[in-house]
XYZ file of C-alpha atoms in Angstrom:
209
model
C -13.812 -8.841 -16.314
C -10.986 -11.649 -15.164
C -9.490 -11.106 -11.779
C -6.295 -11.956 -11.826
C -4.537 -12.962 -8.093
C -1.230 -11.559 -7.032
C 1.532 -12.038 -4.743
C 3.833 -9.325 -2.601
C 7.091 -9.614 -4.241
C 8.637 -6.548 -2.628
C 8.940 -2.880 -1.263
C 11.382 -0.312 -3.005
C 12.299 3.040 -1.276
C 12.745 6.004 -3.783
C 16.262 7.423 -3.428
C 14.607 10.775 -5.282
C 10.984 11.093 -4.367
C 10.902 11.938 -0.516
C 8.984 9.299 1.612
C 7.984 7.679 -1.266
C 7.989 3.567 -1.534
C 6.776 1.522 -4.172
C 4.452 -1.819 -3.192
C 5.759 -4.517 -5.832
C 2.386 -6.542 -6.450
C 3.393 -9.994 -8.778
C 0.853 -12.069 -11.109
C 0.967 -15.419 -8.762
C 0.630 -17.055 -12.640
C 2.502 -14.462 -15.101
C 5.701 -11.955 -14.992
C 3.566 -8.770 -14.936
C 4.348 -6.473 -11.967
C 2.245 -3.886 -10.758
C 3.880 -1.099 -8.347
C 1.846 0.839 -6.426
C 2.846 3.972 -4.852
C 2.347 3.874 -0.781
C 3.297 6.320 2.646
C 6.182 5.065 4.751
C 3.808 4.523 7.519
C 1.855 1.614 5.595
C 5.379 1.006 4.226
C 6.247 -0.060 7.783
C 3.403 -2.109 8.461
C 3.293 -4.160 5.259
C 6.686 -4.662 5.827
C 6.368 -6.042 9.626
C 3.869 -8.636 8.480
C 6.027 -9.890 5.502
C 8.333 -10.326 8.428
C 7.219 -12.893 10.643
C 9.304 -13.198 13.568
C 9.776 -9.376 13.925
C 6.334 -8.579 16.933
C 6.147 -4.854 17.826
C 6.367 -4.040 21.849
C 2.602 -2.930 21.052
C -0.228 -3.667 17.902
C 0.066 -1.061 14.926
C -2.908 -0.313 13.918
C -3.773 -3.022 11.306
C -2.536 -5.169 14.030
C -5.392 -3.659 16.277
C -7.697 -3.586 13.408
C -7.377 -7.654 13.193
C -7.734 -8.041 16.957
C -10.513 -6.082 16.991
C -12.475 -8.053 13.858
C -11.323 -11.413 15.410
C -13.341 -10.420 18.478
C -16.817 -9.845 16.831
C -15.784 -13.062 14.524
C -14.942 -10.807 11.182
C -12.589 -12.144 8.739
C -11.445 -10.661 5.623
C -11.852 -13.396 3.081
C -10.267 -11.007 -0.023
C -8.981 -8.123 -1.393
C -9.986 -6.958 -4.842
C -8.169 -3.722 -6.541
C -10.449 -2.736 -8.308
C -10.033 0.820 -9.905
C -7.487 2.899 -10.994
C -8.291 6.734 -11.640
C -5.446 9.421 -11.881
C -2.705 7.032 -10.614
C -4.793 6.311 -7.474
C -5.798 2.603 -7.088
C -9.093 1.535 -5.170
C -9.687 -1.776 -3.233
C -12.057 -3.285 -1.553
C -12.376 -5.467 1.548
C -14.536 -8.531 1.315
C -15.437 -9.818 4.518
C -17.597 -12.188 5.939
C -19.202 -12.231 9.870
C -22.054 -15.042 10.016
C -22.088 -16.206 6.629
C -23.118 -12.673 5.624
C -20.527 -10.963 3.276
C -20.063 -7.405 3.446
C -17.454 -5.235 0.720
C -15.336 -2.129 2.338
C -13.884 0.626 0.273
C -10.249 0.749 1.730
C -7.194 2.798 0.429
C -5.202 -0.076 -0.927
C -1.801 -0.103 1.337
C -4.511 -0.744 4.316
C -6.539 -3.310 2.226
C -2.592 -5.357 1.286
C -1.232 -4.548 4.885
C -5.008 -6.126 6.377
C -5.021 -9.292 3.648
C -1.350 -9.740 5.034
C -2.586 -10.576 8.499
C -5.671 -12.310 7.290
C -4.020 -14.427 5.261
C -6.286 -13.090 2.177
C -5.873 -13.181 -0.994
C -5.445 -10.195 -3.270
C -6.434 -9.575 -6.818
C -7.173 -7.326 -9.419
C -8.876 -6.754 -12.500
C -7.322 -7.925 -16.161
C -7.705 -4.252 -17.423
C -5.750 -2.614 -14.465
C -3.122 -4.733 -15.090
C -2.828 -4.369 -18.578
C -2.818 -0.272 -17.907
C -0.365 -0.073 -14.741
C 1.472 -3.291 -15.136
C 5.057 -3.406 -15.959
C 7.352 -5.955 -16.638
C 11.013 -6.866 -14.430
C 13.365 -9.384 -15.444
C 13.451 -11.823 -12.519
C 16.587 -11.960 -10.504
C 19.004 -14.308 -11.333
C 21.048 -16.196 -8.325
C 23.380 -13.999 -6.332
C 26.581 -15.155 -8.183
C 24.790 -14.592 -11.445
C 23.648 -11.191 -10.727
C 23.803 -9.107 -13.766
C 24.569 -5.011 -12.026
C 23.300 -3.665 -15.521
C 19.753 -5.927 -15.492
C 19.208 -4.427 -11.691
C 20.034 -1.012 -12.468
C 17.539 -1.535 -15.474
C 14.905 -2.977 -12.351
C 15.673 0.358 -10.232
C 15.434 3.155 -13.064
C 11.916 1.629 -13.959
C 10.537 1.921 -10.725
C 11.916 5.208 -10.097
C 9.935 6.047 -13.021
C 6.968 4.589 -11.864
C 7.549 6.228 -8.432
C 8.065 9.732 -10.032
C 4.518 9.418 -12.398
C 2.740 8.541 -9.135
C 4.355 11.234 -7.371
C 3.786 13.573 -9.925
C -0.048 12.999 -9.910
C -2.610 13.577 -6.774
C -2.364 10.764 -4.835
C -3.617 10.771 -1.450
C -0.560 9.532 0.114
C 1.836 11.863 -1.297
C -0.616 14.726 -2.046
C 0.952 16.628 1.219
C 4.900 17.191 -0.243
C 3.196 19.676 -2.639
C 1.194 21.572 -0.108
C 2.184 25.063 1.655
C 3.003 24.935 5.201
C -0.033 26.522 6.198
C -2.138 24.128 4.066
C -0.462 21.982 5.781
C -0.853 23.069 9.206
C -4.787 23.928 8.756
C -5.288 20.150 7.434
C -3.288 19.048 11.124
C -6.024 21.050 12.827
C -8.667 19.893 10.986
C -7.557 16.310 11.486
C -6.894 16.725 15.127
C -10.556 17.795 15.345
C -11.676 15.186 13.550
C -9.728 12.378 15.773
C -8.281 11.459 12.892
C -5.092 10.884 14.369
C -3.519 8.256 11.902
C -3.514 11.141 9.244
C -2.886 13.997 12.161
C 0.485 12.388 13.099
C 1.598 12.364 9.085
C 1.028 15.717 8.910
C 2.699 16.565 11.980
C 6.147 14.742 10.447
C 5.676 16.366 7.202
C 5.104 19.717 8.813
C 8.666 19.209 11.211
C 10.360 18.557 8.438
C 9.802 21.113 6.618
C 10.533 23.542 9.838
């Protein structure tokens, strides 16, 4: 199977689907677009390293992630989306520490917001983006701008946002669990130190109070 390379070309917040965003992923050499559904925290984070003159007071954790590879001389050469099942996508880090290459599974908002601050490349396979691609007219200047063509833009991936949304997707599994689901998957995280996925579920959980 052809990989096919891609480019950020945006992040959309859903004005109907709570804490949802949609990761705009570009063919570097077509007009396919492939939107992937992702949490507002990796929202945040892609977002700061698209941004490069905005430097939080202290490193987010992709930030500390890099650090931390830089100091036992790991890079991430690539990332490679490489299934879709159920509206989930899979990725993979490749990365490389004494000429030895090594592949990570990685959810793919942490593989794009790591390849960001690497500098890596990402792809994915011809077939995934034949299934999940979609298609936007590209903008035209600002005194051009047709309001009916970007309406057009926005109702499509509100669509897309609303089929990922509507199926189980790891990062927006939680708005259809109870609040004591909820609250037993915050303990169960807390003992587990995983605190990345601990503090979600605390925000989901106040909200809901």
């Amino acid at each position: 199977m052809s990989l096919v390379r891609l480019t950020i070309k945006g992040i959309s917040y859903s004005q109907t689907q709570n804490g949802a965003y949609a990761l705009l992923l570009s063919e570097v050499e077509g007009e396919k677009q492939l939107p992937i559904v992702i949490g507002a925290f990796e929202a945040q984070s892609i977002a700061i390293a698209l941004e490069k003159d905005i430097r939080p007071p202290r490193p987010l954790t992709h930030d500390l992630f890099k650090s931390f590879a830089e100091r036992f001389s790991i890079i991430v050469k690539q990332v490679i989306i490489h299934k879709l099942v159920d509206g989930v996508f899979y990725s993979s880090l490749i990365c490389e520490r004494d000429k030895i290459e090594e592949i990570i599974d990685a959810r793919t908002s942490d593989a794009i917001a790591l390849a960001l601050r690497f500098n890596a490349p990402i792809f994915t396979y011809q077939n995934i983006l034949d299934k999940a691609g979609i298609y936007l007219k590209n903008n035209p200047p600002m005194e051009q701008s047709n309001p009916e063509e970007e309406k057009g833009a926005e109702l499509i991936i509100e669509d897309v946002l609303k089929d990922a949304t509507d199926s189980p997707s790891e990062e927006t599994s939680s708005n259809k669990k109870s609040l004591k689901e909820l609250e037993k998957e915050l303990d169960e995280a807390v003992k587990n130190e995983d605190y990345e996925k601990a503090a979600q579920l605390r925000d989901e959980i106040s909200k809901r109070k």
